[in-house]
mmCIF file of C-alpha atoms and ligand atoms in Angstrom:
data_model
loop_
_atom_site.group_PDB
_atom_site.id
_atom_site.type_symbol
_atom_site.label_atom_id
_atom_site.label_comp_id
_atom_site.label_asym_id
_atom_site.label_seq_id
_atom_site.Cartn_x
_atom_site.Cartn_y
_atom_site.Cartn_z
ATOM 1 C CA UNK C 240 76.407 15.619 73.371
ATOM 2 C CA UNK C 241 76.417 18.919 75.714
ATOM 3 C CA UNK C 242 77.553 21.726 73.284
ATOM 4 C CA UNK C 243 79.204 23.757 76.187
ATOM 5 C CA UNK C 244 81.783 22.932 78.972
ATOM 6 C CA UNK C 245 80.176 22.948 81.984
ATOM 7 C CA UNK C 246 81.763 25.605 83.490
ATOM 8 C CA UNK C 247 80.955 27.799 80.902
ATOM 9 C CA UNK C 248 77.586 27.057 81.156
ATOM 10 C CA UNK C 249 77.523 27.035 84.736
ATOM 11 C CA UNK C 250 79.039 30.785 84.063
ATOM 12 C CA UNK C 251 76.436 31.707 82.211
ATOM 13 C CA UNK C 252 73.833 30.966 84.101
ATOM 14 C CA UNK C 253 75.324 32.460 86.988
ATOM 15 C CA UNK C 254 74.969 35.813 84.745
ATOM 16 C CA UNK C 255 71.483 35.576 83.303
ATOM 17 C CA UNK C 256 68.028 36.356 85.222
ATOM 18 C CA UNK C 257 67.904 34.205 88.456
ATOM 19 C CA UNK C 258 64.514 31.906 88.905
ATOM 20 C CA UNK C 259 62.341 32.942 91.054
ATOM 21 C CA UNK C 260 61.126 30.289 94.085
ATOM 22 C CA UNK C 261 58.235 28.495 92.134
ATOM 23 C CA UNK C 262 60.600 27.553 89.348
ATOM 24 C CA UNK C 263 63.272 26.365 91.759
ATOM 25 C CA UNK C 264 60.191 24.111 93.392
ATOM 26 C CA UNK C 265 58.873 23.006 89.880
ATOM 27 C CA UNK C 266 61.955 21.419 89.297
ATOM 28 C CA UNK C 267 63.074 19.942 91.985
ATOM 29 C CA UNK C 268 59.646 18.109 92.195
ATOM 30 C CA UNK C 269 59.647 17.383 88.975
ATOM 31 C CA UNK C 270 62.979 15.630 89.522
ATOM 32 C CA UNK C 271 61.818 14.492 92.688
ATOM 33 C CA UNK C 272 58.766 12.697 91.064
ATOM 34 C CA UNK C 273 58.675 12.080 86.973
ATOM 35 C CA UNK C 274 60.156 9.547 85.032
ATOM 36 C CA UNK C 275 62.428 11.204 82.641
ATOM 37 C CA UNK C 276 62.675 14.942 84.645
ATOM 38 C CA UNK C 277 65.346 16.261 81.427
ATOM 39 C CA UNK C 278 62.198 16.880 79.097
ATOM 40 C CA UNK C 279 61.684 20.448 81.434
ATOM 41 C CA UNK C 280 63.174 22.788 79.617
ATOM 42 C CA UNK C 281 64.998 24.965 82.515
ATOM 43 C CA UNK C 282 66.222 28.460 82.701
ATOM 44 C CA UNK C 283 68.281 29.074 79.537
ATOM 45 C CA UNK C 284 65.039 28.261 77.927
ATOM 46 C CA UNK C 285 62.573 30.014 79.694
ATOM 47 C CA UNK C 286 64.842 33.113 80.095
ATOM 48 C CA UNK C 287 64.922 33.526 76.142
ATOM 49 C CA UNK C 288 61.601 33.072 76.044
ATOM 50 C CA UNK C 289 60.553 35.716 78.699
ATOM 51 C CA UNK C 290 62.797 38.213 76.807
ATOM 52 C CA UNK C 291 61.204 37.496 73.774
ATOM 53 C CA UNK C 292 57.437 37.908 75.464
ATOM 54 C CA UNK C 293 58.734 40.968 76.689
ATOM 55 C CA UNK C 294 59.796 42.145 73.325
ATOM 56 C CA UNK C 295 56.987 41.797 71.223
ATOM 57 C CA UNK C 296 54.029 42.040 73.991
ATOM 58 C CA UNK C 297 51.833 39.698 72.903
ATOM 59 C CA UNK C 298 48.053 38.497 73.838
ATOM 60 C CA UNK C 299 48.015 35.005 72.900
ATOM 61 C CA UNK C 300 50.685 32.375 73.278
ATOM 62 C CA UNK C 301 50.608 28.961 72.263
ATOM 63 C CA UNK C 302 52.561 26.099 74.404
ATOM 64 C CA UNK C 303 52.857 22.691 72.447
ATOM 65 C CA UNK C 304 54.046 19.976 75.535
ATOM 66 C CA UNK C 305 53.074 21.010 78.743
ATOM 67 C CA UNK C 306 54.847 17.984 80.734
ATOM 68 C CA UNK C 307 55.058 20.075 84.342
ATOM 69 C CA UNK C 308 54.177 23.226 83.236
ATOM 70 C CA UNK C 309 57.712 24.497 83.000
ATOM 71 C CA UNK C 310 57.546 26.622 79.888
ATOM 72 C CA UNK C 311 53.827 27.790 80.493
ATOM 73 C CA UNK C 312 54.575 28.847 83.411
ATOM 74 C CA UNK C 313 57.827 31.145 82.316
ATOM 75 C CA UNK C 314 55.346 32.579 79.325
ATOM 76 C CA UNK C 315 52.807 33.209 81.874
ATOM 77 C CA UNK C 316 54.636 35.275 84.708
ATOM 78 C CA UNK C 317 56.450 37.261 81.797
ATOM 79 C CA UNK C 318 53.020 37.686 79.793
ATOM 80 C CA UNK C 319 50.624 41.289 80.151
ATOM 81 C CA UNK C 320 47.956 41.515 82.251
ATOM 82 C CA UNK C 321 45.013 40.050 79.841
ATOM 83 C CA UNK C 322 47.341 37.568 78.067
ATOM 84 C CA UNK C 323 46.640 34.321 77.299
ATOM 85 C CA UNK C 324 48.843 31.186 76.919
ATOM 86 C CA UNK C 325 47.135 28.013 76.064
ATOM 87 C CA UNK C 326 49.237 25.035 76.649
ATOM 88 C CA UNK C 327 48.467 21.842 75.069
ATOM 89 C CA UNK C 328 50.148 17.975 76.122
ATOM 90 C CA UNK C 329 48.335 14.617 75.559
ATOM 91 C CA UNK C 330 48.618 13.578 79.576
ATOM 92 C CA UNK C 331 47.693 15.259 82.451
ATOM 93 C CA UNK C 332 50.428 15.680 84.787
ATOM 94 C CA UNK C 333 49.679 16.339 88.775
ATOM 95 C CA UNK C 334 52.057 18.676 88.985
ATOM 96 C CA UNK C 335 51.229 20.834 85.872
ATOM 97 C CA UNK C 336 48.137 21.514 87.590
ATOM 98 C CA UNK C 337 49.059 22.166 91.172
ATOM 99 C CA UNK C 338 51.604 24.706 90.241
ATOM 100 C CA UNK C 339 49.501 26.276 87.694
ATOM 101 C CA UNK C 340 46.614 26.436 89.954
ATOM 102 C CA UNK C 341 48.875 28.114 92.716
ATOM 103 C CA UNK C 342 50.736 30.540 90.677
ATOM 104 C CA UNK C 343 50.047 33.869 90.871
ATOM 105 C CA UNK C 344 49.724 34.203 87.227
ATOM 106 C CA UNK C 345 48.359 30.942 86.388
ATOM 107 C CA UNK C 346 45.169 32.753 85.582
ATOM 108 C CA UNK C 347 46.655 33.385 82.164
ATOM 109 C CA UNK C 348 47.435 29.695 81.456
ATOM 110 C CA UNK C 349 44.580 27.575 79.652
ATOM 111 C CA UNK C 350 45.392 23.840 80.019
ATOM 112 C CA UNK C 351 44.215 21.263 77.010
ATOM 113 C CA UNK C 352 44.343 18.052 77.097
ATOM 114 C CA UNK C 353 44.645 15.566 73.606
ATOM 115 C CA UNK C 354 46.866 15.396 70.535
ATOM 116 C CA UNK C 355 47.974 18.746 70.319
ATOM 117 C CA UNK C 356 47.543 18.450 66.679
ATOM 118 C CA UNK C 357 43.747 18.143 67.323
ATOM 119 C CA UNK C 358 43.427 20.674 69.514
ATOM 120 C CA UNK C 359 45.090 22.952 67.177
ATOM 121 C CA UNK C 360 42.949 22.011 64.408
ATOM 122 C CA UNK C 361 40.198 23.905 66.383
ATOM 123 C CA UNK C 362 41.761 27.286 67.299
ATOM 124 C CA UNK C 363 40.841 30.168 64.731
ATOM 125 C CA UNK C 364 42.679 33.189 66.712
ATOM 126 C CA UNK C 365 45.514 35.352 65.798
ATOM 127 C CA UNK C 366 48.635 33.619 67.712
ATOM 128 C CA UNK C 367 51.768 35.837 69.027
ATOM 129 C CA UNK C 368 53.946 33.105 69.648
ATOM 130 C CA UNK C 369 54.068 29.653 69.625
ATOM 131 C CA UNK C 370 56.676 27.338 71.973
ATOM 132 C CA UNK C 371 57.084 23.901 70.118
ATOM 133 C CA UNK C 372 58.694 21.454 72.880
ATOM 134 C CA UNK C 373 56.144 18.059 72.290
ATOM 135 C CA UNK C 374 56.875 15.357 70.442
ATOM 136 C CA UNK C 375 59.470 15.128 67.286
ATOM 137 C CA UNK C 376 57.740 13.502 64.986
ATOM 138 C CA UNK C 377 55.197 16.086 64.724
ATOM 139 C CA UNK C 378 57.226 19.022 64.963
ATOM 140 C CA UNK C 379 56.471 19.454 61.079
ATOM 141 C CA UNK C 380 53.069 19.436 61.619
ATOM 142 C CA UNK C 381 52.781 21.500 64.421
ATOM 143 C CA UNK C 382 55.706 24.314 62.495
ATOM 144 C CA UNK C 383 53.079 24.620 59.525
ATOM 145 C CA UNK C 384 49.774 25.023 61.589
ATOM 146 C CA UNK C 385 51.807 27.228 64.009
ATOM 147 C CA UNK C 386 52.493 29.097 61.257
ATOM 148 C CA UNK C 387 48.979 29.324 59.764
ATOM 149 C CA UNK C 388 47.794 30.666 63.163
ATOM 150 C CA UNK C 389 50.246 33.237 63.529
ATOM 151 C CA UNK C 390 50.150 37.080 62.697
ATOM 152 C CA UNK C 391 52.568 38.208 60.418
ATOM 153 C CA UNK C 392 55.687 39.673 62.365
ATOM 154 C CA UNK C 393 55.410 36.709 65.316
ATOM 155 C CA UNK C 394 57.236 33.979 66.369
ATOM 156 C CA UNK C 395 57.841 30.381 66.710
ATOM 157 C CA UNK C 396 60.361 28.959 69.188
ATOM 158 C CA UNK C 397 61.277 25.000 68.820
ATOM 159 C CA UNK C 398 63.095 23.499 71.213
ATOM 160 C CA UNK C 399 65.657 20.375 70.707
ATOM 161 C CA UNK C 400 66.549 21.212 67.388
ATOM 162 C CA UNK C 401 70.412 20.113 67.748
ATOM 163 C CA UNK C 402 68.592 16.605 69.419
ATOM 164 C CA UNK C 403 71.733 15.881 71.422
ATOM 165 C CA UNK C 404 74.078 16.919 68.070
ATOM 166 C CA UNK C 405 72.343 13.831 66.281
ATOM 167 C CA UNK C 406 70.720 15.994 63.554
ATOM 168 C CA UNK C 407 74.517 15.752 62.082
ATOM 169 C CA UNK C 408 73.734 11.933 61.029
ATOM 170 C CA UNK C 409 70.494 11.648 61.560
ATOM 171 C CA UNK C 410 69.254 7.541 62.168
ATOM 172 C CA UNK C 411 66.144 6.997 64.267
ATOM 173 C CA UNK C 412 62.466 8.570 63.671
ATOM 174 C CA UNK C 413 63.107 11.859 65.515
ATOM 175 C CA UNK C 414 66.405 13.151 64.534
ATOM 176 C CA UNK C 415 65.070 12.132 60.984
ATOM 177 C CA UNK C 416 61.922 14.502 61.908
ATOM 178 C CA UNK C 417 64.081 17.519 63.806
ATOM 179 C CA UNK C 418 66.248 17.488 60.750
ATOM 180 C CA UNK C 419 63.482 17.664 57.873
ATOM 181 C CA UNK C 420 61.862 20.725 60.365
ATOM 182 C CA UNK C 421 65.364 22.364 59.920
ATOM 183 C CA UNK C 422 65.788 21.781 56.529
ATOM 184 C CA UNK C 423 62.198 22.610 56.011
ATOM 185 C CA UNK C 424 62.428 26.071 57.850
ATOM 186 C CA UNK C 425 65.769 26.603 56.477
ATOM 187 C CA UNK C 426 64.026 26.533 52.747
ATOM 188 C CA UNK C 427 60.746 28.310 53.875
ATOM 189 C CA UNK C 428 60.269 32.084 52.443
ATOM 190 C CA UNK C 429 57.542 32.675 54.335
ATOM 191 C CA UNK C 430 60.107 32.762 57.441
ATOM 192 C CA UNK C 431 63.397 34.298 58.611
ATOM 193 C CA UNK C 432 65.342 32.363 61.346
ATOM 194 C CA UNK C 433 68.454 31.437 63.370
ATOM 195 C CA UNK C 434 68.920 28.112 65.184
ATOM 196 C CA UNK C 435 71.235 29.079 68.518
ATOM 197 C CA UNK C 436 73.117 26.429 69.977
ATOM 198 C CA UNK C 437 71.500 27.377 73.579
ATOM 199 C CA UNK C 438 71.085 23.820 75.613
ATOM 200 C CA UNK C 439 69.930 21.172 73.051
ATOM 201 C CA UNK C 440 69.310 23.627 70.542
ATOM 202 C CA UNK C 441 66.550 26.637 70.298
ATOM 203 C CA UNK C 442 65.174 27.022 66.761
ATOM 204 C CA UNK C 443 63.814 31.134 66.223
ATOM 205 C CA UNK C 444 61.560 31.839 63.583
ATOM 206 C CA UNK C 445 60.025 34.868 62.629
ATOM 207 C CA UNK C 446 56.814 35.676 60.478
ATOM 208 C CA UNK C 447 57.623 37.655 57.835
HETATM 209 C C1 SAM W 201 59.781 17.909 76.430
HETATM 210 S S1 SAM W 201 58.238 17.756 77.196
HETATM 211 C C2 SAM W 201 57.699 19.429 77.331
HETATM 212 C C3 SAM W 201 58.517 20.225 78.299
HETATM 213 C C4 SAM W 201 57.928 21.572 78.691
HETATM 214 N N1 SAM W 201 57.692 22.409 77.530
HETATM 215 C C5 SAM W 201 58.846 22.291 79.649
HETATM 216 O O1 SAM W 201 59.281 23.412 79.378
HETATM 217 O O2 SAM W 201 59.168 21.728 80.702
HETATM 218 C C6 SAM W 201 57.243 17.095 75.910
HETATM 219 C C7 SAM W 201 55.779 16.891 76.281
HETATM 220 O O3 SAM W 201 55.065 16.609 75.059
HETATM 221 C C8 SAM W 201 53.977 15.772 75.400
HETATM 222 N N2 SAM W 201 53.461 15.132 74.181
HETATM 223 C C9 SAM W 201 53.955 14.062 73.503
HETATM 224 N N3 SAM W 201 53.195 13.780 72.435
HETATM 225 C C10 SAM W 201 52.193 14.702 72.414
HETATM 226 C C11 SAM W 201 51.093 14.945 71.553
HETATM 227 N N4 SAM W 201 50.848 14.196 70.472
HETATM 228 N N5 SAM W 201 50.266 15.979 71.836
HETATM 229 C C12 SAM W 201 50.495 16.761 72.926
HETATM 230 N N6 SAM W 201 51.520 16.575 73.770
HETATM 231 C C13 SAM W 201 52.359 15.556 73.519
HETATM 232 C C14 SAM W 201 54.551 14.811 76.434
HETATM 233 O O4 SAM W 201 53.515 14.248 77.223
HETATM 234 C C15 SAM W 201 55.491 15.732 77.216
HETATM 235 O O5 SAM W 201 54.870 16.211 78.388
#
């Protein structure tokens, strides 16, 4: 299901921060060379979440589903000198690590490689923001130790929480699993958040 007409999207995009040449690159070899090329998350994305690095400044950021190193990336540039974002997927992709390696800025990315569930289970620092784009069925899981990790006042971003409008009537594994996360977050106290119908559906939650 796409949630806008083209052209209005096409509109919109034509009236939001252009990409700079390293993103344009990233995804056309991405396109050029991986199996299923929609899982990068593109500019509406990554614009929202450079605005909301921006905003709040942080030092560490937390990217769950590297895939080409789209989001990282976006975090990265936008991040202050000193920043960290540590990126986490369970395969190493080629071209995550040429274009981190050659980025200006891709001193501020830390690669991991495993179950990013794992590798979670091991961090003890105070988290700024966490980008949840890896897969559904642990989106749960990854929400609540997100949230155990983060200081109070920070943010979690999920990505793909309209799953192509199937959350309505939800029938396979993962819009079963996106739609628990947004009833879960929906119900959770702890949080305040708004789900905006940007792409495939951008989930905001804020610390309280
Ligand atoms: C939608 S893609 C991420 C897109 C990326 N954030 C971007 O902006 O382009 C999802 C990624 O999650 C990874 N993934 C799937 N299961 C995982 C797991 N258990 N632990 C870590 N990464 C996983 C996949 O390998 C894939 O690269």
């Amino acid at each position: 299901m796409d949630f806008l007409p083209k052209e209005i999207e096409e509109y919109s995009l034509a009236h939001s921060a252009e990409e700079s040449e390293l993103f344009q690159n990233l995804t056309r070899e991405t396109y050029d060379k991986e199996d299923i090329p929609r899982m990068l998350s593109g500019p509406m994305v990554g614009n929202v979440l450079q605005l909301l690095v921006r905003l709040i400044d942080p030092k560490l950021v937390l990217d769950i589903g590297t895939f080409t190193g789209y989001s990282a990336l976006k975090i990265a540039e936008a991040m202050p000198d000193g920043g960290i974002v540590k990126t986490y997927d369970i395969e190493e992709r080629e071209l995550a690590v040429k274009f981190i390696a050659d980025a200006l800025f891709g001193n501020r990315i830390e690669l991991k490689i495993g179950p990013a569930l794992e590798s979670l289970s091991n961090l003890n620092d105070s988290v700024d923001l966490v980008f949840i784009d890896a897969d559904k069925t642990n989106y749960l899981n990854y929400y609540n130790r997100s949230l155990e990790l983060l200081r109070q006042g920070g943010l979690i971003v999920l990505d793909n929480m309209l799953w192509s409008g199937e959350v309505l009537q939800p029938k396979d594994e993962d819009s079963k699993a996106i739609a628990e996360t947004n009833a879960f977050i929906q119900s959770d106290d702890r949080v305040i958040n708004q789900l905006l119908p940007i792409r495939d559906g951008l989930m905001i939650v804020q610390k309280l």
